[in-house]
Amino acid sequence: AGPYHRVAGEWRHSFEDGSRMSVPLALYCRASLAEHLDARELFDLTRQGLTFFTELFGHPYPFGKYEQAFVPEYNLGAMENPGLVTFTEEYLFPDGATRAQHQGRANTLMHEMSHMWFGDLVTMRWWDDLWLKESFAEFMGAHASVQATDFEEAWIAFADRRKAWAYQQDQLPTT
Ligand SMILES: [Zn+2]
């Protein structure tokens, strides 16, 4: 798929005790999709989330850099690799997108970011406990969206879409 198109950014934070930290940011996508990488919105959300979670958890972002890559043929929504979250390229919108689609992407961005603390920094002992980090991240996706971004409708989308999806999944033998 490479070489990837890259956009660089930075997040800076001042703590109450006067200390400061900065974290380099980057976005990646296939070069052919470069014009559809809306870096401004994605970096805005990223900075809002890093500030929100750093303050909420009382622990600075732990992995030195925060990069996000949009990758092809990805059957997950996203994956919280420490310092380099991978997203399905379906979260780039070459044909335009509704507010609901932008909201869903913001929710996933916050979900994955919360995993940097809960899932990556602190992790479950074994796969049996996967539900714990995922339910926590599900909560944080909506909570951070409402508290830190313009997507104030995030809990409605959660109740209407993601919760219904969970009920469906829970009826399957694969649950
Ligand atoms: Zn997750």
PDB file of C-alpha atoms and ligand atoms in Angstrom:
ATOM      1  CA  ALA A   1       0.000   0.000   0.000  1.00  0.00           C
ATOM      2  CA  GLY A   2       2.944   2.321   0.548  1.00  0.00           C
ATOM      3  CA  PRO A   3       4.661   4.656   0.441  1.00  0.00           C
ATOM      4  CA  TYR A   4       2.101   6.371   2.648  1.00  0.00           C
ATOM      5  CA  HIS A   5       1.189  10.033   2.550  1.00  0.00           C
ATOM      6  CA  ARG A   6       2.083  11.609   5.911  1.00  0.00           C
ATOM      7  CA  VAL A   7       0.899  14.756   7.677  1.00  0.00           C
ATOM      8  CA  ALA A   8       2.691  15.834  10.845  1.00  0.00           C
ATOM      9  CA  GLY A   9       1.335  17.752  13.823  1.00  0.00           C
ATOM     10  CA  GLU A  10       1.880  18.286  17.505  1.00  0.00           C
ATOM     11  CA  TRP A  11      -0.062  18.308  20.757  1.00  0.00           C
ATOM     12  CA  ARG A  12       1.103  20.429  23.659  1.00  0.00           C
ATOM     13  CA  HIS A  13      -0.142  20.355  27.193  1.00  0.00           C
ATOM     14  CA  SER A  14       0.490  22.373  30.339  1.00  0.00           C
ATOM     15  CA  PHE A  15      -0.113  20.685  33.675  1.00  0.00           C
ATOM     16  CA  GLU A  16      -1.405  22.379  36.802  1.00  0.00           C
ATOM     17  CA  ASP A  17       2.049  22.230  38.398  1.00  0.00           C
ATOM     18  CA  GLY A  18       3.463  24.272  35.516  1.00  0.00           C
ATOM     19  CA  SER A  19       5.211  21.371  33.775  1.00  0.00           C
ATOM     20  CA  ARG A  20       4.662  20.856  30.074  1.00  0.00           C
ATOM     21  CA  MET A  21       4.698  18.051  27.587  1.00  0.00           C
ATOM     22  CA  SER A  22       4.483  17.829  23.812  1.00  0.00           C
ATOM     23  CA  VAL A  23       3.677  14.822  21.710  1.00  0.00           C
ATOM     24  CA  PRO A  24       4.384  14.582  17.962  1.00  0.00           C
ATOM     25  CA  LEU A  25       1.317  13.623  15.931  1.00  0.00           C
ATOM     26  CA  ALA A  26       1.078  12.106  12.475  1.00  0.00           C
ATOM     27  CA  LEU A  27      -1.610  10.933  10.071  1.00  0.00           C
ATOM     28  CA  TYR A  28      -1.003   8.451   7.284  1.00  0.00           C
ATOM     29  CA  CYS A  29      -3.015   7.232   4.309  1.00  0.00           C
ATOM     30  CA  ARG A  30      -2.330   5.804   0.873  1.00  0.00           C
ATOM     31  CA  ALA A  31      -0.898   8.480  -1.414  1.00  0.00           C
ATOM     32  CA  SER A  32      -3.857   8.082  -3.768  1.00  0.00           C
ATOM     33  CA  LEU A  33      -6.205   9.172  -0.951  1.00  0.00           C
ATOM     34  CA  ALA A  34      -4.102  12.120   0.229  1.00  0.00           C
ATOM     35  CA  GLU A  35      -6.583  14.769  -0.901  1.00  0.00           C
ATOM     36  CA  HIS A  36      -9.309  13.113   1.201  1.00  0.00           C
ATOM     37  CA  LEU A  37      -7.327  13.015   4.435  1.00  0.00           C
ATOM     38  CA  ASP A  38      -9.051  15.791   6.410  1.00  0.00           C
ATOM     39  CA  ALA A  39      -6.090  16.414   8.682  1.00  0.00           C
ATOM     40  CA  ARG A  40      -7.571  19.496  10.293  1.00  0.00           C
ATOM     41  CA  GLU A  41     -10.624  17.712  11.718  1.00  0.00           C
ATOM     42  CA  LEU A  42      -8.616  14.630  12.671  1.00  0.00           C
ATOM     43  CA  PHE A  43      -5.892  16.625  14.421  1.00  0.00           C
ATOM     44  CA  ASP A  44      -8.499  18.773  16.209  1.00  0.00           C
ATOM     45  CA  LEU A  45     -10.175  15.638  17.565  1.00  0.00           C
ATOM     46  CA  THR A  46      -6.811  14.110  18.449  1.00  0.00           C
ATOM     47  CA  ARG A  47      -5.736  17.152  20.449  1.00  0.00           C
ATOM     48  CA  GLN A  48      -9.115  17.427  22.165  1.00  0.00           C
ATOM     49  CA  GLY A  49      -8.931  13.752  23.141  1.00  0.00           C
ATOM     50  CA  LEU A  50      -5.336  13.837  24.386  1.00  0.00           C
ATOM     51  CA  THR A  51      -6.101  16.821  26.601  1.00  0.00           C
ATOM     52  CA  PHE A  52      -9.328  15.275  27.873  1.00  0.00           C
ATOM     53  CA  PHE A  53      -7.879  11.858  28.706  1.00  0.00           C
ATOM     54  CA  THR A  54      -4.668  13.225  30.200  1.00  0.00           C
ATOM     55  CA  GLU A  55      -6.729  15.295  32.620  1.00  0.00           C
ATOM     56  CA  LEU A  56      -9.404  12.652  33.239  1.00  0.00           C
ATOM     57  CA  PHE A  57      -6.990   9.819  33.990  1.00  0.00           C
ATOM     58  CA  GLY A  58      -4.487  12.008  35.833  1.00  0.00           C
ATOM     59  CA  HIS A  59      -1.668  10.367  33.930  1.00  0.00           C
ATOM     60  CA  PRO A  60       0.171  11.852  30.953  1.00  0.00           C
ATOM     61  CA  TYR A  61      -0.074  10.179  27.573  1.00  0.00           C
ATOM     62  CA  PRO A  62       2.456   7.337  27.947  1.00  0.00           C
ATOM     63  CA  PHE A  63       3.766   6.409  24.495  1.00  0.00           C
ATOM     64  CA  GLY A  64       5.876   9.337  23.245  1.00  0.00           C
ATOM     65  CA  LYS A  65       4.146   9.866  19.873  1.00  0.00           C
ATOM     66  CA  TYR A  66       0.563   9.541  18.664  1.00  0.00           C
ATOM     67  CA  GLU A  67       0.163   8.475  15.059  1.00  0.00           C
ATOM     68  CA  GLN A  68      -2.950   7.341  13.178  1.00  0.00           C
ATOM     69  CA  ALA A  69      -2.846   5.396   9.919  1.00  0.00           C
ATOM     70  CA  PHE A  70      -5.742   4.721   7.548  1.00  0.00           C
ATOM     71  CA  VAL A  71      -5.064   1.372   5.923  1.00  0.00           C
ATOM     72  CA  PRO A  72      -6.755  -0.621   3.123  1.00  0.00           C
ATOM     73  CA  GLU A  73      -8.588  -3.944   3.347  1.00  0.00           C
ATOM     74  CA  TYR A  74      -8.862  -3.707   7.106  1.00  0.00           C
ATOM     75  CA  ASN A  75     -11.640  -5.817   8.535  1.00  0.00           C
ATOM     76  CA  LEU A  76     -11.616  -4.117  11.929  1.00  0.00           C
ATOM     77  CA  GLY A  77     -12.785  -0.582  12.575  1.00  0.00           C
ATOM     78  CA  ALA A  78      -9.481   0.231  14.216  1.00  0.00           C
ATOM     79  CA  MET A  79      -6.740  -1.167  16.443  1.00  0.00           C
ATOM     80  CA  GLU A  80      -5.077   0.506  19.394  1.00  0.00           C
ATOM     81  CA  ASN A  81      -1.408  -0.289  18.705  1.00  0.00           C
ATOM     82  CA  PRO A  82       0.514   1.854  21.221  1.00  0.00           C
ATOM     83  CA  GLY A  83       1.554   5.074  19.514  1.00  0.00           C
ATOM     84  CA  LEU A  84       0.239   4.054  16.082  1.00  0.00           C
ATOM     85  CA  VAL A  85      -3.488   3.408  15.822  1.00  0.00           C
ATOM     86  CA  THR A  86      -4.592   1.784  12.576  1.00  0.00           C
ATOM     87  CA  PHE A  87      -8.024   2.612  11.130  1.00  0.00           C
ATOM     88  CA  THR A  88      -9.960   1.183   8.242  1.00  0.00           C
ATOM     89  CA  GLU A  89      -9.633   3.449   5.238  1.00  0.00           C
ATOM     90  CA  GLU A  90     -13.446   3.564   5.127  1.00  0.00           C
ATOM     91  CA  TYR A  91     -13.037   6.362   7.663  1.00  0.00           C
ATOM     92  CA  LEU A  92     -11.713   8.555   4.852  1.00  0.00           C
ATOM     93  CA  PHE A  93     -14.601  10.018   2.918  1.00  0.00           C
ATOM     94  CA  PRO A  94     -13.716  10.560  -0.757  1.00  0.00           C
ATOM     95  CA  ASP A  95     -17.411  10.881  -1.663  1.00  0.00           C
ATOM     96  CA  GLY A  96     -18.347  13.115   1.253  1.00  0.00           C
ATOM     97  CA  ALA A  97     -20.007  12.008   4.458  1.00  0.00           C
ATOM     98  CA  THR A  98     -22.939  12.756   6.742  1.00  0.00           C
ATOM     99  CA  ARG A  99     -22.569  14.190  10.210  1.00  0.00           C
ATOM    100  CA  ALA A 100     -23.431  10.714  11.538  1.00  0.00           C
ATOM    101  CA  GLN A 101     -20.425   9.291   9.706  1.00  0.00           C
ATOM    102  CA  HIS A 102     -18.143  12.006  11.063  1.00  0.00           C
ATOM    103  CA  GLN A 103     -19.563  11.372  14.540  1.00  0.00           C
ATOM    104  CA  GLY A 104     -18.953   7.630  14.212  1.00  0.00           C
ATOM    105  CA  ARG A 105     -15.359   8.232  13.180  1.00  0.00           C
ATOM    106  CA  ALA A 106     -14.808  10.616  16.107  1.00  0.00           C
ATOM    107  CA  ASN A 107     -16.259   7.976  18.432  1.00  0.00           C
ATOM    108  CA  THR A 108     -13.799   5.381  17.138  1.00  0.00           C
ATOM    109  CA  LEU A 109     -10.902   7.834  17.387  1.00  0.00           C
ATOM    110  CA  MET A 110     -11.739   8.479  21.072  1.00  0.00           C
ATOM    111  CA  HIS A 111     -12.344   4.777  21.742  1.00  0.00           C
ATOM    112  CA  GLU A 112      -8.888   3.853  20.454  1.00  0.00           C
ATOM    113  CA  MET A 113      -7.224   6.756  22.212  1.00  0.00           C
ATOM    114  CA  SER A 114      -8.709   5.754  25.571  1.00  0.00           C
ATOM    115  CA  HIS A 115      -7.108   2.339  25.052  1.00  0.00           C
ATOM    116  CA  MET A 116      -3.661   3.959  25.294  1.00  0.00           C
ATOM    117  CA  TRP A 117      -4.350   4.186  29.016  1.00  0.00           C
ATOM    118  CA  PHE A 118      -6.831   1.338  29.464  1.00  0.00           C
ATOM    119  CA  GLY A 119      -5.928  -1.639  27.304  1.00  0.00           C
ATOM    120  CA  ASP A 120      -2.288  -0.717  26.574  1.00  0.00           C
ATOM    121  CA  LEU A 121      -0.761   0.987  29.628  1.00  0.00           C
ATOM    122  CA  VAL A 122      -2.974  -1.161  31.849  1.00  0.00           C
ATOM    123  CA  THR A 123      -4.051  -4.416  30.268  1.00  0.00           C
ATOM    124  CA  MET A 124      -6.105  -7.485  31.057  1.00  0.00           C
ATOM    125  CA  ARG A 125      -4.385 -10.603  32.299  1.00  0.00           C
ATOM    126  CA  TRP A 126      -5.765 -12.803  29.513  1.00  0.00           C
ATOM    127  CA  TRP A 127      -8.109 -12.727  26.503  1.00  0.00           C
ATOM    128  CA  ASP A 128     -11.051 -13.840  28.652  1.00  0.00           C
ATOM    129  CA  ASP A 129     -11.131 -10.343  30.052  1.00  0.00           C
ATOM    130  CA  LEU A 130     -11.130  -8.549  26.699  1.00  0.00           C
ATOM    131  CA  TRP A 131     -14.692  -7.376  27.362  1.00  0.00           C
ATOM    132  CA  LEU A 132     -13.449  -5.233  30.217  1.00  0.00           C
ATOM    133  CA  LYS A 133     -11.167  -2.964  28.210  1.00  0.00           C
ATOM    134  CA  GLU A 134     -13.643  -2.888  25.317  1.00  0.00           C
ATOM    135  CA  SER A 135     -16.658  -1.867  27.384  1.00  0.00           C
ATOM    136  CA  PHE A 136     -14.548   0.767  29.071  1.00  0.00           C
ATOM    137  CA  ALA A 137     -13.392   2.097  25.689  1.00  0.00           C
ATOM    138  CA  GLU A 138     -16.988   2.031  24.416  1.00  0.00           C
ATOM    139  CA  PHE A 139     -18.004   4.201  27.332  1.00  0.00           C
ATOM    140  CA  MET A 140     -15.062   6.543  26.748  1.00  0.00           C
ATOM    141  CA  GLY A 141     -15.784   6.889  23.023  1.00  0.00           C
ATOM    142  CA  ALA A 142     -19.126   8.518  23.762  1.00  0.00           C
ATOM    143  CA  HIS A 143     -18.085  10.257  26.978  1.00  0.00           C
ATOM    144  CA  ALA A 144     -15.061  11.962  25.403  1.00  0.00           C
ATOM    145  CA  SER A 145     -17.057  12.892  22.293  1.00  0.00           C
ATOM    146  CA  VAL A 146     -19.683  14.670  24.407  1.00  0.00           C
ATOM    147  CA  GLN A 147     -17.256  16.265  26.856  1.00  0.00           C
ATOM    148  CA  ALA A 148     -14.407  17.279  24.549  1.00  0.00           C
ATOM    149  CA  THR A 149     -15.751  17.641  20.981  1.00  0.00           C
ATOM    150  CA  ASP A 150     -18.670  19.147  19.055  1.00  0.00           C
ATOM    151  CA  PHE A 151     -20.373  15.754  18.782  1.00  0.00           C
ATOM    152  CA  GLU A 152     -22.766  16.279  21.655  1.00  0.00           C
ATOM    153  CA  GLU A 153     -25.148  13.679  20.237  1.00  0.00           C
ATOM    154  CA  ALA A 154     -22.702  10.828  20.884  1.00  0.00           C
ATOM    155  CA  TRP A 155     -24.783   9.126  23.586  1.00  0.00           C
ATOM    156  CA  ILE A 156     -27.819   9.117  21.285  1.00  0.00           C
ATOM    157  CA  ALA A 157     -25.768   7.420  18.584  1.00  0.00           C
ATOM    158  CA  PHE A 158     -24.511   4.980  21.201  1.00  0.00           C
ATOM    159  CA  ALA A 159     -28.039   4.031  22.300  1.00  0.00           C
ATOM    160  CA  ASP A 160     -29.381   3.924  18.758  1.00  0.00           C
ATOM    161  CA  ARG A 161     -26.599   2.173  16.872  1.00  0.00           C
ATOM    162  CA  ARG A 162     -23.825   0.658  18.962  1.00  0.00           C
ATOM    163  CA  LYS A 163     -26.011  -0.732  21.718  1.00  0.00           C
ATOM    164  CA  ALA A 164     -28.348  -2.340  19.160  1.00  0.00           C
ATOM    165  CA  TRP A 165     -25.296  -3.821  17.439  1.00  0.00           C
ATOM    166  CA  ALA A 166     -24.164  -5.297  20.770  1.00  0.00           C
ATOM    167  CA  TYR A 167     -27.579  -6.854  21.409  1.00  0.00           C
ATOM    168  CA  GLN A 168     -27.445  -8.510  17.985  1.00  0.00           C
ATOM    169  CA  GLN A 169     -23.931  -9.820  18.519  1.00  0.00           C
ATOM    170  CA  ASP A 170     -24.889 -11.148  21.926  1.00  0.00           C
ATOM    171  CA  GLN A 171     -27.491 -13.469  20.366  1.00  0.00           C
ATOM    172  CA  LEU A 172     -24.929 -15.217  18.158  1.00  0.00           C
ATOM    173  CA  PRO A 173     -23.097 -18.429  19.000  1.00  0.00           C
ATOM    174  CA  THR A 174     -19.862 -16.502  18.465  1.00  0.00           C
ATOM    175  CA  THR A 175     -20.524 -14.107  21.336  1.00  0.00           C
TER     176      THR A 175
HETATM  177 ZN    ZN B   1     -11.476  -1.257  21.547  1.00  0.00          ZN
END
